[in-house]
Amino acid sequence: MQKLTAIIVEDNPLALEMLTTDISNNHKEIEIIGTATSVVEAAKLLRKKQPNILFLDIMLGDGTGFDILEIFHDLQSKIIFVTASDAHAIKAFKFSAIDYILKPYSDSDLEIAIDKVKDQIQPDKAQLEVLQQAVTSPNNKPKKISLHTSDKIIVVNIVDIIRCKSDNNYTTFYFKDGSKILVSKTLKYYADMLKEVGFLRVHQSHLINIKYIKEFIKSDGGYLLLTDKSNVPVSVRKKAEVLEILNSY
């Protein structure tokens, strides 16, 4: 079994001790070569040693995990992000499509994260920027979202999304330039994420960006005409909400 090295950056002493113990006891293939509790300590340590895996807490006493990544642009370590059970942080990771461990984590959570990171393709700069903006400015609405396709991750501007359509366990995103992207997650997943940024699930199979509504047609059970000339049906239980939105314009 190939030996891997790891450094843990965690500012909570109990969390640091727990993670160190769990890795040492249950993952013999990983050797912990250092720990740090702050951005400054981590920077000093990483100048001397570059581990295979970096366990990186997001919020640190003297900054964030992103400060460390900005210092080391050429860092080759695979990163396992660790975050507290915070709604803003969880939202940020979902919008960036970057994996993370949520504290308090289970043995299986840690095992899955380590297994993933061994074959992980590092998040690209655009994904990390989405994550950083969402974490460090929690009161601002996200402007970008990372979409998982079958072979890559694409970062897009949320304002460019006109609508999303369910395709069983997949979702197709339609954009104002006429392009579309098939993503390997359900429509419900994105409806829950995007409702705070102006999206409305008007039908079991349809999620729309309300800024692109052109008309509501009352015939044929009721449907929306969007600015891209697409027709989107509106379910009976969503009709009142759609009319209320249109009347507020």
GROMACS .gro file of C-alpha atoms in nm, residues 40-248:
model
  209
   40VAL     CA    1   0.042   3.180   0.975
   41GLU     CA    2   0.131   2.836   1.117
   42ALA     CA    3   0.006   2.663   0.802
   43ALA     CA    4   0.211   2.892   0.577
   44LYS     CA    5   0.529   2.823   0.774
   45LEU     CA    6   0.464   2.449   0.765
   46LEU     CA    7   0.377   2.432   0.395
   47ARG     CA    8   0.696   2.620   0.303
   48LYS     CA    9   0.888   2.325   0.446
   49LYS     CA   10   0.663   2.035   0.351
   50GLN     CA   11   0.416   1.969   0.070
   51PRO     CA   12   0.184   1.680   0.166
   52ASN     CA   13  -0.014   1.454  -0.065
   53ILE     CA   14  -0.332   1.555   0.119
   54LEU     CA   15  -0.417   1.882   0.293
   55PHE     CA   16  -0.707   1.873   0.538
   56LEU     CA   17  -0.812   2.237   0.535
   57ASP     CA   18  -1.056   2.404   0.772
   58ILE     CA   19  -1.237   2.691   0.600
   59MET     CA   20  -1.269   2.941   0.885
   60LEU     CA   21  -0.954   3.001   1.090
   61GLY     CA   22  -0.885   3.245   1.372
   62ASP     CA   23  -0.655   3.468   1.166
   63GLY     CA   24  -0.819   3.427   0.826
   64THR     CA   25  -0.957   3.157   0.599
   65GLY     CA   26  -0.832   2.848   0.421
   66PHE     CA   27  -0.842   3.053   0.101
   67ASP     CA   28  -0.568   3.278   0.237
   68ILE     CA   29  -0.344   2.973   0.248
   69LEU     CA   30  -0.433   2.875  -0.109
   70GLU     CA   31  -0.356   3.229  -0.228
   71ILE     CA   32  -0.012   3.215  -0.065
   72PHE     CA   33   0.067   2.882  -0.233
   73HIS     CA   34  -0.047   2.915  -0.594
   74ASP     CA   35   0.152   2.608  -0.696
   75LEU     CA   36   0.029   2.382  -0.415
   76GLN     CA   37   0.015   2.025  -0.547
   77SER     CA   38  -0.163   1.875  -0.246
   78LYS     CA   39  -0.507   1.723  -0.286
   79ILE     CA   40  -0.742   1.919  -0.062
   80ILE     CA   41  -1.011   1.785   0.170
   81PHE     CA   42  -1.208   2.085   0.292
   82VAL     CA   43  -1.346   2.066   0.644
   83THR     CA   44  -1.625   2.295   0.760
   84ALA     CA   45  -1.854   2.342   1.057
   85SER     CA   46  -2.226   2.269   1.032
   86ASP     CA   47  -2.309   2.614   0.902
   87ALA     CA   48  -2.586   2.683   0.651
   88HIS     CA   49  -2.382   2.949   0.466
   89ALA     CA   50  -2.081   2.720   0.429
   90ILE     CA   51  -2.289   2.426   0.309
   91LYS     CA   52  -2.459   2.649   0.050
   92ALA     CA   53  -2.120   2.772  -0.065
   93PHE     CA   54  -1.990   2.421  -0.126
   94LYS     CA   55  -2.303   2.326  -0.317
   95PHE     CA   56  -2.277   2.629  -0.547
   96SER     CA   57  -1.908   2.556  -0.614
   97ALA     CA   58  -1.960   2.178  -0.656
   98ILE     CA   59  -1.659   2.107  -0.434
   99ASP     CA   60  -1.662   1.816  -0.189
  100TYR     CA   61  -1.621   1.872   0.183
  101ILE     CA   62  -1.641   1.705   0.525
  102LEU     CA   63  -1.901   1.848   0.757
  103LYS     CA   64  -1.816   1.866   1.128
  104PRO     CA   65  -1.907   1.664   1.325
  105TYR     CA   66  -1.828   1.392   1.071
  106SER     CA   67  -1.870   1.016   1.091
  107ASP     CA   68  -1.607   0.748   1.023
  108SER     CA   69  -1.776   0.676   0.691
  109ASP     CA   70  -1.771   1.048   0.595
  110LEU     CA   71  -1.396   1.056   0.647
  111GLU     CA   72  -1.340   0.729   0.463
  112ILE     CA   73  -1.544   0.845   0.163
  113ALA     CA   74  -1.356   1.177   0.150
  114ILE     CA   75  -1.017   1.004   0.160
  115ASP     CA   76  -1.119   0.751  -0.107
  116LYS     CA   77  -1.241   1.034  -0.331
  117VAL     CA   78  -0.931   1.246  -0.287
  118LYS     CA   79  -0.699   0.965  -0.399
  119ASP     CA   80  -0.851   0.991  -0.749
  120GLN     CA   81  -0.964   1.350  -0.724
  121ILE     CA   82  -0.915   1.606  -0.996
  122GLN     CA   83  -0.833   1.927  -0.814
  123PRO     CA   84  -1.103   2.197  -0.818
  124ASP     CA   85  -1.009   2.459  -1.073
  125LYS     CA   86  -0.955   2.828  -1.001
  126ALA     CA   87  -1.307   2.925  -1.107
  127GLN     CA   88  -1.466   2.674  -0.869
  128LEU     CA   89  -1.249   2.793  -0.582
  129GLU     CA   90  -1.348   3.153  -0.658
  130VAL     CA   91  -1.717   3.059  -0.640
  131LEU     CA   92  -1.655   2.890  -0.305
  132GLN     CA   93  -1.446   3.177  -0.169
  133GLN     CA   94  -1.699   3.445  -0.266
  134ALA     CA   95  -1.987   3.250  -0.115
  135VAL     CA   96  -1.803   3.174   0.211
  136THR     CA   97  -1.645   3.514   0.270
  137SER     CA   98  -1.952   3.718   0.165
  138PRO     CA   99  -2.242   3.515   0.307
  139ASN     CA  100  -2.485   3.808   0.290
  140ASN     CA  101  -2.438   3.849  -0.085
  141LYS     CA  102  -2.638   3.635  -0.323
  142PRO     CA  103  -2.421   3.395  -0.526
  143LYS     CA  104  -2.352   3.511  -0.880
  144LYS     CA  105  -2.202   3.190  -1.019
  145ILE     CA  106  -2.269   2.818  -0.993
  146SER     CA  107  -2.059   2.513  -1.087
  147LEU     CA  108  -2.238   2.248  -1.292
  148HIS     CA  109  -2.128   1.882  -1.303
  149THR     CA  110  -2.160   1.725  -1.649
  150SER     CA  111  -2.059   1.369  -1.732
  151ASP     CA  112  -1.701   1.469  -1.811
  152LYS     CA  113  -1.630   1.812  -1.661
  153ILE     CA  114  -1.738   2.089  -1.427
  154ILE     CA  115  -1.849   2.417  -1.582
  155VAL     CA  116  -1.878   2.745  -1.391
  156VAL     CA  117  -2.161   2.963  -1.523
  157ASN     CA  118  -2.320   3.299  -1.440
  158ILE     CA  119  -2.654   3.243  -1.269
  159VAL     CA  120  -2.799   3.547  -1.447
  160ASP     CA  121  -2.748   3.368  -1.781
  161ILE     CA  122  -2.969   3.071  -1.687
  162ILE     CA  123  -3.321   3.100  -1.834
  163ARG     CA  124  -3.468   2.771  -1.714
  164CYS     CA  125  -3.400   2.416  -1.602
  165LYS     CA  126  -3.588   2.103  -1.701
  166SER     CA  127  -3.600   1.768  -1.523
  167ASP     CA  128  -3.484   1.458  -1.709
  168ASN     CA  129  -3.531   1.177  -1.454
  169ASN     CA  130  -3.223   1.204  -1.228
  170TYR     CA  131  -3.065   1.462  -1.458
  171THR     CA  132  -3.133   1.830  -1.517
  172THR     CA  133  -3.093   2.027  -1.839
  173PHE     CA  134  -2.993   2.393  -1.803
  174TYR     CA  135  -3.097   2.634  -2.080
  175PHE     CA  136  -2.904   2.961  -2.127
  176LYS     CA  137  -2.985   3.295  -2.287
  177ASP     CA  138  -2.725   3.237  -2.562
  178GLY     CA  139  -2.919   2.929  -2.675
  179SER     CA  140  -2.678   2.674  -2.529
  180LYS     CA  141  -2.775   2.399  -2.286
  181ILE     CA  142  -2.596   2.175  -2.036
  182LEU     CA  143  -2.705   1.834  -1.905
  183VAL     CA  144  -2.615   1.793  -1.538
  184SER     CA  145  -2.611   1.476  -1.329
  185LYS     CA  146  -2.829   1.600  -1.041
  186THR     CA  147  -3.204   1.623  -0.987
  187LEU     CA  148  -3.418   1.930  -1.049
  188LYS     CA  149  -3.512   1.937  -0.679
  189TYR     CA  150  -3.145   1.977  -0.587
  190TYR     CA  151  -3.119   2.292  -0.798
  191ALA     CA  152  -3.466   2.422  -0.709
  192ASP     CA  153  -3.365   2.424  -0.343
  193MET     CA  154  -3.036   2.599  -0.423
  194LEU     CA  155  -3.162   2.860  -0.666
  195LYS     CA  156  -3.489   2.970  -0.505
  196GLU     CA  157  -3.308   3.248  -0.316
  197VAL     CA  158  -3.166   3.395  -0.637
  198GLY     CA  159  -3.488   3.444  -0.831
  199PHE     CA  160  -3.580   3.096  -0.951
  200LEU     CA  161  -3.923   2.937  -0.913
  201ARG     CA  162  -4.027   2.576  -0.962
  202VAL     CA  163  -4.348   2.625  -1.157
  203HIS     CA  164  -4.403   2.259  -1.239
  204GLN     CA  165  -4.271   1.920  -1.130
  205SER     CA  166  -4.042   1.921  -1.433
  206HIS     CA  167  -3.963   2.291  -1.470
  207LEU     CA  168  -3.761   2.553  -1.283
  208ILE     CA  169  -3.750   2.904  -1.428
  209ASN     CA  170  -3.558   3.226  -1.375
  210ILE     CA  171  -3.843   3.470  -1.313
  211LYS     CA  172  -3.656   3.758  -1.478
  212TYR     CA  173  -3.706   3.583  -1.815
  213ILE     CA  174  -4.086   3.556  -1.791
  214LYS     CA  175  -4.249   3.734  -2.085
  215GLU     CA  176  -4.615   3.632  -2.056
  216PHE     CA  177  -4.851   3.406  -1.870
  217ILE     CA  178  -5.095   3.241  -2.107
  218LYS     CA  179  -5.419   3.136  -1.937
  219SER     CA  180  -5.533   2.886  -2.202
  220ASP     CA  181  -5.438   2.517  -2.213
  221GLY     CA  182  -5.425   2.494  -1.836
  222GLY     CA  183  -5.187   2.788  -1.805
  223TYR     CA  184  -4.828   2.820  -1.921
  224LEU     CA  185  -4.544   3.070  -1.930
  225LEU     CA  186  -4.389   3.217  -2.241
  226LEU     CA  187  -4.025   3.299  -2.169
  227THR     CA  188  -3.798   3.544  -2.349
  228ASP     CA  189  -3.627   3.260  -2.536
  229LYS     CA  190  -3.972   3.177  -2.685
  230SER     CA  191  -4.000   2.853  -2.486
  231ASN     CA  192  -4.334   2.749  -2.334
  232VAL     CA  193  -4.329   2.619  -1.977
  233PRO     CA  194  -4.639   2.464  -1.818
  234VAL     CA  195  -4.752   2.589  -1.477
  235SER     CA  196  -4.901   2.342  -1.230
  236VAL     CA  197  -5.236   2.424  -1.068
  237ARG     CA  198  -5.084   2.468  -0.723
  238LYS     CA  199  -4.817   2.710  -0.854
  239LYS     CA  200  -5.051   2.928  -1.060
  240ALA     CA  201  -5.138   3.170  -0.777
  241GLU     CA  202  -4.770   3.220  -0.691
  242VAL     CA  203  -4.682   3.290  -1.054
  243LEU     CA  204  -4.965   3.544  -1.087
  244GLU     CA  205  -4.856   3.714  -0.765
  245ILE     CA  206  -4.501   3.751  -0.899
  246LEU     CA  207  -4.626   3.894  -1.228
  247ASN     CA  208  -4.856   4.139  -1.052
  248SER     CA  209  -4.564   4.265  -0.844
   0.00000   0.00000   0.00000
